């Protein structure tokens, strides 16, 4: 969804609102080139293998998980905080 919106916004900026509307509603109708473009944008937005997205500031849930998991080693808290991160939706 985010990849489609980014591409559509570029078409809106170029005064091609009809194409932008099609991207938002039915990108497959625009053909293989657009589907490839969306795939490239989607891939660029994904974190590399072994990485996850986290908020800039930890949430209360992440902090609580880190405190509860602390056993004298920071690694335990870190792992617990990552596990408690909010899910990213709308990708």
Coordinates of N, CA, C and O in Angstrom, one line a residue:
X1 N 0.8 -1.2 0.0 CA 0.0 0.0 0.0 C 0.9 1.3 0.0 O 0.6 2.2 -0.7
X2 N 1.9 1.3 0.9 CA 2.8 2.4 0.9 C 3.5 2.6 -0.4 O 3.7 3.8 -0.8
X3 N 4.0 1.6 -1.0 CA 4.7 1.7 -2.3 C 3.7 2.3 -3.3 O 4.1 3.2 -4.1
X4 N 2.5 1.8 -3.4 CA 1.5 2.4 -4.3 C 1.3 3.8 -4.1 O 1.3 4.6 -5.0
X5 N 1.2 4.2 -2.8 CA 0.9 5.6 -2.5 C 2.1 6.5 -2.9 O 2.0 7.6 -3.4
X6 N 3.3 6.0 -2.7 CA 4.5 6.8 -3.1 C 4.6 7.0 -4.6 O 4.9 8.1 -5.0
X7 N 4.3 6.0 -5.3 CA 4.3 6.1 -6.8 C 3.2 7.0 -7.3 O 3.4 7.9 -8.1
X8 N 2.0 6.8 -6.7 CA 0.9 7.7 -7.1 C 1.2 9.1 -6.8 O 0.8 10.0 -7.6
X9 N 1.8 9.4 -5.7 CA 2.1 10.8 -5.3 C 3.0 11.4 -6.3 O 2.9 12.6 -6.6
X10 N 4.0 10.6 -6.9 CA 4.8 11.2 -7.9 C 4.1 11.5 -9.2 O 4.3 12.5 -9.8
X11 N 3.1 10.7 -9.5 CA 2.2 11.0 -10.7 C 1.3 12.2 -10.4 O 1.1 13.0 -11.3
X12 N 0.8 12.3 -9.2 CA 0.0 13.5 -8.8 C 0.9 14.8 -8.9 O 0.4 15.8 -9.5
X13 N 2.1 14.7 -8.5 CA 3.0 15.9 -8.6 C 3.3 16.3 -10.0 O 3.5 17.5 -10.3
X14 N 3.2 15.4 -10.9 CA 3.5 15.6 -12.3 C 2.2 15.9 -13.1 O 2.2 15.8 -14.3
X15 N 1.1 16.2 -12.4 CA -0.2 16.5 -13.0 C -0.7 15.4 -13.9 O -1.3 15.6 -14.9
X16 N -0.5 14.2 -13.4 CA -1.1 13.0 -14.1 C -2.0 12.3 -13.1 O -1.8 11.1 -12.8
X17 N -3.0 13.0 -12.6 CA -3.9 12.5 -11.6 C -4.7 11.2 -12.0 O -5.0 10.4 -11.2
X18 N -5.0 11.1 -13.4 CA -5.7 9.9 -13.8 C -4.8 8.7 -13.6 O -5.3 7.7 -13.0
X19 N -3.6 8.7 -13.9 CA -2.7 7.6 -13.7 C -2.5 7.4 -12.2 O -2.5 6.2 -11.7
X20 N -2.4 8.4 -11.4 CA -2.2 8.3 -10.0 C -3.5 7.6 -9.4 O -3.3 6.7 -8.5
X21 N -4.7 7.9 -9.8 CA -5.9 7.3 -9.4 C -5.9 5.8 -9.7 O -6.2 5.0 -8.9
X22 N -5.4 5.5 -10.9 CA -5.4 4.1 -11.3 C -4.4 3.3 -10.4 O -4.6 2.1 -10.1
X23 N -3.2 3.9 -10.1 CA -2.3 3.2 -9.3 C -2.9 2.9 -7.9 O -2.6 1.9 -7.4
X24 N -3.6 3.9 -7.4 CA -4.2 3.7 -6.1 C -5.3 2.6 -6.1 O -5.5 1.9 -5.2
X25 N -6.1 2.5 -7.2 CA -7.3 1.6 -7.3 C -6.9 0.3 -7.9 O -7.2 -0.8 -7.3
X26 N -6.2 0.2 -9.0 CA -6.0 -1.0 -9.7 C -4.7 -0.9 -10.5 O -4.7 -0.8 -11.7
X27 N -3.5 -1.0 -9.8 CA -2.3 -0.9 -10.5 C -2.1 -1.9 -11.6 O -1.4 -1.7 -12.6
X28 N -2.7 -3.1 -11.5 CA -2.5 -4.2 -12.5 C -3.0 -3.7 -13.8 O -2.5 -4.2 -14.9
X29 N -4.0 -2.9 -13.8 CA -4.6 -2.4 -15.1 C -3.6 -1.5 -15.9 O -3.8 -1.3 -17.1
X30 N -2.5 -1.1 -15.2 CA -1.6 -0.2 -15.9 C -0.4 -1.0 -16.6 O 0.4 -0.5 -17.3
X31 N -0.4 -2.3 -16.3 CA 0.6 -3.1 -17.0 C 1.8 -3.6 -16.2 O 1.9 -3.2 -15.1
X32 N 2.6 -4.4 -16.9 CA 3.7 -5.0 -16.2 C 4.8 -4.0 -15.7 O 5.4 -4.2 -14.7
X33 N 5.0 -2.9 -16.5 CA 6.0 -1.9 -16.1 C 5.6 -1.3 -14.8 O 6.5 -1.1 -13.9
X34 N 4.4 -1.0 -14.5 CA 4.0 -0.4 -13.3 C 4.1 -1.4 -12.1 O 4.5 -1.1 -11.0
X35 N 3.7 -2.6 -12.4 CA 3.9 -3.7 -11.4 C 5.3 -3.9 -11.0 O 5.7 -4.0 -9.8
X36 N 6.2 -3.8 -12.0 CA 7.7 -3.9 -11.7 C 8.1 -2.7 -10.9 O 8.9 -2.9 -9.9
X37 N 7.6 -1.5 -11.2 CA 8.0 -0.3 -10.5 C 7.5 -0.4 -9.0 O 8.3 -0.1 -8.1
X38 N 6.3 -0.9 -8.8 CA 5.8 -1.1 -7.5 C 6.6 -2.1 -6.7 O 6.9 -2.0 -5.5
X39 N 7.0 -3.2 -7.4 CA 7.8 -4.2 -6.7 C 9.2 -3.6 -6.3 O 9.7 -4.0 -5.2
X40 N 9.8 -2.8 -7.1 CA 11.1 -2.2 -6.8 C 10.9 -1.2 -5.6 O 11.8 -1.2 -4.7
X41 N 9.9 -0.5 -5.6 CA 9.6 0.5 -4.5 C 9.4 -0.3 -3.2 O 10.0 0.0 -2.1
X42 N 8.6 -1.4 -3.3 CA 8.3 -2.2 -2.1 C 9.6 -2.8 -1.6 O 9.8 -2.8 -0.4
X43 N 10.5 -3.3 -2.5 CA 11.7 -3.9 -2.0 C 12.6 -2.9 -1.4 O 13.3 -3.2 -0.4
X44 N 12.6 -1.7 -1.9 CA 13.5 -0.6 -1.3 C 13.0 -0.2 0.1 O 13.8 0.3 0.9
X45 N 11.7 -0.3 0.3 CA 11.1 0.0 1.6 C 11.3 -1.0 2.7 O 11.2 -0.7 3.9
X46 N 11.7 -2.2 2.3 CA 11.8 -3.3 3.3 C 13.2 -3.2 3.9 O 14.2 -2.9 3.3
X47 N 13.3 -3.5 5.2 CA 14.6 -3.5 5.9 C 15.4 -4.7 5.4 O 14.8 -5.7 5.0
X48 N 16.7 -4.6 5.4 CA 17.5 -5.7 4.9 C 17.3 -6.9 5.8 O 16.9 -6.8 7.0
X49 N 17.7 -8.1 5.3 CA 17.6 -9.3 6.1 C 18.3 -9.2 7.4 O 19.5 -8.7 7.5
X50 N 17.7 -9.6 8.5 CA 18.3 -9.5 9.8 C 18.0 -8.2 10.5 O 18.4 -8.1 11.7
X51 N 17.3 -7.3 9.9 CA 16.9 -6.0 10.5 C 15.4 -6.0 10.7 O 14.7 -6.6 9.9
X52 N 14.9 -5.2 11.6 CA 13.5 -4.9 11.8 C 13.3 -3.4 12.0 O 14.2 -2.7 12.3
X53 N 12.1 -3.0 11.7 CA 11.7 -1.6 11.9 C 11.3 -1.4 13.4 O 10.6 -2.2 13.9
X54 N 11.8 -0.4 14.0 CA 11.4 0.0 15.4 C 11.1 1.5 15.4 O 11.6 2.2 14.6
X55 N 10.3 1.9 16.4 CA 10.1 3.3 16.5 C 11.3 4.1 16.9 O 12.2 3.5 17.5
X56 N 11.4 5.4 16.6 CA 12.5 6.2 17.0 C 12.7 6.2 18.5 O 13.8 6.1 19.1
X57 N 11.6 6.4 19.2 CA 11.5 6.3 20.7 C 10.8 5.0 21.1 O 9.8 4.7 20.5
X58 N 11.4 4.3 22.0 CA 10.7 3.0 22.4 C 9.4 3.3 23.1 O 9.2 4.3 23.7
X59 N 8.4 2.4 22.8 CA 7.1 2.5 23.4 C 7.1 2.1 24.8 O 8.1 1.5 25.3
X60 N 6.1 2.4 25.6 CA 6.0 2.0 27.0 C 6.0 0.4 27.1 O 6.7 -0.1 28.0
X61 N 5.4 -0.2 26.1 CA 5.4 -1.7 26.1 C 6.8 -2.2 25.9 O 7.2 -3.2 26.6
X62 N 7.6 -1.6 25.0 CA 9.0 -2.0 24.8 C 9.8 -1.8 26.1 O 10.6 -2.7 26.4
X63 N 9.6 -0.7 26.7 CA 10.4 -0.4 27.9 C 10.0 -1.4 29.0 O 10.9 -1.9 29.7
X64 N 8.8 -1.6 29.2 CA 8.3 -2.6 30.2 C 8.9 -4.0 30.0 O 9.4 -4.7 30.9
X65 N 8.9 -4.4 28.7 CA 9.5 -5.7 28.3 C 11.0 -5.8 28.6 O 11.5 -6.8 29.1
X66 N 11.7 -4.7 28.3 CA 13.1 -4.6 28.6 C 13.4 -4.7 30.1 O 14.3 -5.4 30.5
X67 N 12.6 -4.0 30.9 CA 12.8 -4.0 32.3 C 12.6 -5.4 32.9 O 13.3 -5.9 33.7
X68 N 11.5 -6.0 32.5 CA 11.1 -7.4 33.0 C 12.1 -8.4 32.6 O 12.4 -9.4 33.3
X69 N 12.7 -8.2 31.4 CA 13.7 -9.3 30.9 C 15.1 -9.1 31.4 O 15.9 -10.0 31.3
X70 N 15.4 -7.9 32.0 CA 16.7 -7.6 32.4 C 17.2 -8.7 33.5 O 16.6 -8.9 34.5
X71 N 18.3 -9.3 33.2 CA 18.9 -10.3 34.1 C 20.3 -10.0 34.3 O 21.1 -10.9 34.5
X72 N 20.7 -8.8 34.3 CA 22.1 -8.4 34.5 C 22.8 -8.3 33.1 O 24.0 -7.9 33.1
X73 N 22.2 -8.6 32.0 CA 22.8 -8.5 30.7 C 21.9 -7.7 29.8 O 20.7 -7.9 29.7
X74 N 22.5 -6.7 29.2 CA 21.7 -5.8 28.3 C 21.1 -6.5 27.2 O 20.0 -6.1 26.7
X75 N 21.7 -7.6 26.7 CA 21.2 -8.3 25.5 C 19.8 -8.9 25.8 O 19.0 -8.9 24.9
X76 N 19.6 -9.3 27.0 CA 18.2 -9.9 27.3 C 17.2 -8.8 27.1 O 16.1 -9.0 26.6
X77 N 17.5 -7.6 27.7 CA 16.5 -6.5 27.6 C 16.3 -6.1 26.1 O 15.2 -5.8 25.7
X78 N 17.4 -6.0 25.4 CA 17.3 -5.6 23.9 C 16.4 -6.6 23.1 O 15.6 -6.1 22.4
X79 N 16.7 -7.9 23.3 CA 15.9 -8.9 22.6 C 14.4 -8.7 23.0 O 13.5 -8.8 22.1
X80 N 14.1 -8.6 24.3 CA 12.7 -8.4 24.7 C 12.1 -7.2 24.2 O 10.9 -7.2 23.8
X81 N 12.9 -6.1 24.1 CA 12.3 -4.8 23.6 C 12.0 -5.0 22.1 O 11.0 -4.5 21.6
X82 N 12.9 -5.6 21.3 CA 12.6 -5.8 19.9 C 11.4 -6.7 19.7 O 10.5 -6.4 18.8
X83 N 11.2 -7.7 20.6 CA 10.0 -8.6 20.5 C 8.8 -7.8 20.8 O 7.7 -8.2 20.2
X84 N 8.8 -6.8 21.6 CA 7.6 -6.0 22.0 C 7.4 -4.8 21.1 O 6.4 -4.1 21.3
X85 N 8.1 -4.7 20.0 CA 8.0 -3.5 19.1 C 6.6 -3.6 18.5 O 6.1 -4.7 18.2
X86 N 6.0 -2.4 18.1 CA 4.7 -2.5 17.4 C 4.9 -3.0 16.0 O 5.9 -2.8 15.4
X87 N 3.9 -3.7 15.5 CA 3.9 -4.2 14.2 C 3.7 -3.0 13.2 O 2.9 -2.1 13.5
X88 N 4.4 -3.1 12.1 CA 4.2 -2.1 11.0 C 3.2 -2.6 10.1 O 3.2 -3.7 9.6
X89 N 2.1 -1.8 9.9 CA 1.0 -2.2 9.0 C 0.9 -1.3 7.8 O 1.5 -0.2 7.7
X90 N 0.2 -1.7 6.8 CA 0.0 -0.9 5.6 C 1.0 -1.1 4.6 O 1.0 -0.3 3.6
X91 N 2.0 -2.0 4.7 CA 3.1 -2.1 3.8 C 2.8 -2.4 2.5 O 3.3 -2.2 1.5

